[in-house]
Amino acid sequence: NVFMLEDHVDAHQEPFNSQEFIDSLTRKLLFLQNEELEQNKRNGRVDDDFNPSSFEKLFNFAHESIQNLSAKIDRKLELALDDAIGAEGAYRDTLQELGEEFEDHFTSFKELEGRINRVGNAAVTIGDKLETADAQRERGLESKELIECFLDLNSTAPSPQKPAKLLKHFLDWKLPTHRFRIPRNNVKMHTTARTWSSEEIEELYEKVMLAKRLNAICQEMDMPQSEKGKEAIEKICNELENKLLRDFSDAEPERDYLRMKECAQILYDFNEAKNCISTFIQKMDMFYNVDHLKTDEILAKNREKISENSISSREAIEIPKDARVTEFFDGVLQTCKEEHDIVVRVFPNPDVVMYQLIQRIFGERVHRFLEMILYHDWDISHLLYLRTVYNAYTSAMKFSQGLKEIQVQVNIEGLIEEEFSVYKTGYIDRELLSLRVIYAEELQEFQDEILKLNPALNNKKKTPVIPTEGTTLVSFEMALNFIHASEEAVKRCNLMSTRQDLSQNLSKIFRVLLEFLGRNYINESITMALSLIPTSVGIPEKMIESITAFFQAVYGVNQIVIFMEKHFHDILPHVDASIIRNDLIHLENEKHGVLLTIEEKIVKGCEKCLDALKSVFEKVLSNQKKDFKLKDEEIMGVTPTCDAVMALTRRVIKMFDMNLDGVNLDLMMEEFGHRLFQVLLSHFKKVTVTGSSGGLKLLNDLTEYKNMGKNFQNPNVKEEFEILKEIAQVHFLPPENLGVLFTDTRLAQLE
């Protein structure tokens, strides 16, 4: 244990636990004592007394060793502390020395940087002064040269001995420029060889630029003595430009694009090549060639390319395409593509050239074509005219997109708007006129068809005849034509109207639809159907046919109103609500007013139909004998009158199912059931029954009527028809029991 003490101390440094330290220190001693006790027991010596002397010696020796170890560690710590203090002092001294050296170096660097900056600034200043002086010298020499040139040109006897190169050029300005041309036989199409030498190009360029500067000086002079020089310089400028323009024009038929490019570049630097661009555009075939003009005229008036669908179709929402307009703009786009390839190769400012070209195309060719085609179409049909305007506008926008696809960076939307502004002005008046014509023609065609099938409708003194099977007073197909025409107009309106006018124009379009479809068609059709409902008792079959015709008209009206409402709500997203709030409210009120009028007439017609049905059933029941006196062999089954009533009821219910739905169907079924019950009850209150056979026959009829009540799908009506069966019991019970029958059964509900 003595030699292991330091190991025990090292093993319990972090964290130190005294209990574990004592355990590890005494573990071996305890083990030896236990073995010794075991040995004594085996030898027959039993000594259970604990001997602490060994532990006392161990602890004393451990305590002494720990003290020695502690002293040893203290000495090591003192030595380490002395070493650390010495190292810290040396570190401070070294750090101070380095700081002082760094300060010296930083100061030296700052001084060097300052000297470099001063030298650099001085160098920049000197360079600026030299550059300014050089520029002033060049401007002075140039001014001197310009003045000498102007004085010589303004003089009556210019000196031919002047050595200035540019002056010599001007004194010999009549020299034809085409003397530098390569002979035509040596020029190849799209040649890449230079047609002028570099010296000749430079010489010509200097001559043109000098003429430009002299011309600029002349513009500032207003002295009478300078008139001769001004005239000479103006003549020189004109002659130089004309020579270059002629050379440019001569090179164009030969497709000598390099030569054209050289001329265009010099002219661009001279005066932005304005006359060169005008000359280039003016010589295009499309502007002066008679064949081109005739081709456009023939295309505009070509009726074979106008489909009948384009002229009169009112069934499709999509506006039919116009082959004439498509072909025209496709041809213009193809021409622009071909010319763009040349413009890019020749002109230094291709976008300007293309803009002027397209401006000329719209100002002349497109304008002339639109006038011809629209003048022609207006005589054929208002609808065709509007469709052509729409197709032309959309084709022009596609033409603009096609230019962008070939990298023509020209914004022509302004040109398109300018060209079509005359057609947008007053557009809505033409649109409304077209709609009124379409609606009036549709109404007239339908009225003629109805009158052809029913001439009595044209004579108010005659009783109208019920429409035959397969015809109806309300044509859903015709109403769809109305709505489709309005939808097409809305589509055009969104494109052709300005934002400020869009809301009002859309409102006007819907008002025309409301006027013709709502007031002139639906309202009049319901009024006509209402007049067919009989007010007096007649032949039951004819009365049922009249009632059926009315409800068929109601069904058609419901379907039309649904589509008209959908069309109205489809318009709203195209409109800024803040702009037309008041107008929209007025429009909705107008729509609701028209629909309310129609609804009131339908309600009135339903009342008349119910009254007529009541009369029909009363008429059928009146054929039945009031006395149920039958033979025994006639007891089975129901009476013929019951069969007729049942068949007629099923027919009416089927008619309601086919023409009504939802709440309207439920209300009509309930009201019809109530009235039929009252008719049956009133009828059976008047009958008399003779014998048990008559009572059984009556019971059969009433049971059948009771079962019929289930067909109305209404609990109130079903309960009423349950009462009918109870009536038969009146004829089977003895008189003294009738009081119980009228108080304890459903008959108690009757008055």
mmCIF file of N, CA, C and O in Angstrom, residues 181-189 254:
data_model
loop_
_atom_site.group_PDB
_atom_site.id
_atom_site.type_symbol
_atom_site.label_atom_id
_atom_site.label_comp_id
_atom_site.label_asym_id
_atom_site.label_seq_id
_atom_site.Cartn_x
_atom_site.Cartn_y
_atom_site.Cartn_z
ATOM 1 N N ARG A 181 -16.259 52.691 -108.592
ATOM 2 C CA ARG A 181 -17.012 51.437 -108.622
ATOM 3 C C ARG A 181 -16.231 50.344 -109.331
ATOM 4 O O ARG A 181 -15.511 50.591 -110.305
ATOM 5 N N ILE A 182 -16.376 49.120 -108.835
ATOM 6 C CA ILE A 182 -15.859 47.958 -109.559
ATOM 7 C C ILE A 182 -16.819 47.680 -110.714
ATOM 8 O O ILE A 182 -18.030 47.787 -110.552
ATOM 9 N N PRO A 183 -16.324 47.350 -111.879
ATOM 10 C CA PRO A 183 -17.221 47.081 -113.007
ATOM 11 C C PRO A 183 -18.276 46.037 -112.628
ATOM 12 O O PRO A 183 -18.011 45.111 -111.850
ATOM 13 N N ARG A 184 -19.467 46.205 -113.183
ATOM 14 C CA ARG A 184 -20.602 45.366 -112.803
ATOM 15 C C ARG A 184 -20.334 43.886 -113.054
ATOM 16 O O ARG A 184 -20.778 43.033 -112.304
ATOM 17 N N ASN A 185 -19.579 43.585 -114.127
ATOM 18 C CA ASN A 185 -19.298 42.182 -114.435
ATOM 19 C C ASN A 185 -18.480 41.506 -113.347
ATOM 20 O O ASN A 185 -18.466 40.288 -113.232
ATOM 21 N N ASN A 186 -17.763 42.314 -112.577
ATOM 22 C CA ASN A 186 -16.924 41.749 -111.526
ATOM 23 C C ASN A 186 -17.631 41.697 -110.174
ATOM 24 O O ASN A 186 -17.049 41.289 -109.193
ATOM 25 N N VAL A 187 -18.902 42.160 -110.115
ATOM 26 C CA VAL A 187 -19.655 42.191 -108.851
ATOM 27 C C VAL A 187 -20.562 40.967 -108.792
ATOM 28 O O VAL A 187 -21.340 40.717 -109.709
ATOM 29 N N LYS A 188 -20.464 40.215 -107.719
ATOM 30 C CA LYS A 188 -21.293 39.038 -107.516
ATOM 31 C C LYS A 188 -22.440 39.378 -106.559
ATOM 32 O O LYS A 188 -22.333 40.285 -105.748
ATOM 33 N N MET A 189 -23.510 38.640 -106.664
ATOM 34 C CA MET A 189 -24.636 38.864 -105.764
ATOM 35 C C MET A 189 -24.190 38.606 -104.334
ATOM 36 O O MET A 189 -23.540 37.604 -104.049
ATOM 37 N N GLU A 254 -28.644 45.434 -107.870
ATOM 38 C CA GLU A 254 -27.602 44.418 -107.978
ATOM 39 C C GLU A 254 -27.418 43.631 -106.677
ATOM 40 O O GLU A 254 -26.599 42.705 -106.626
#
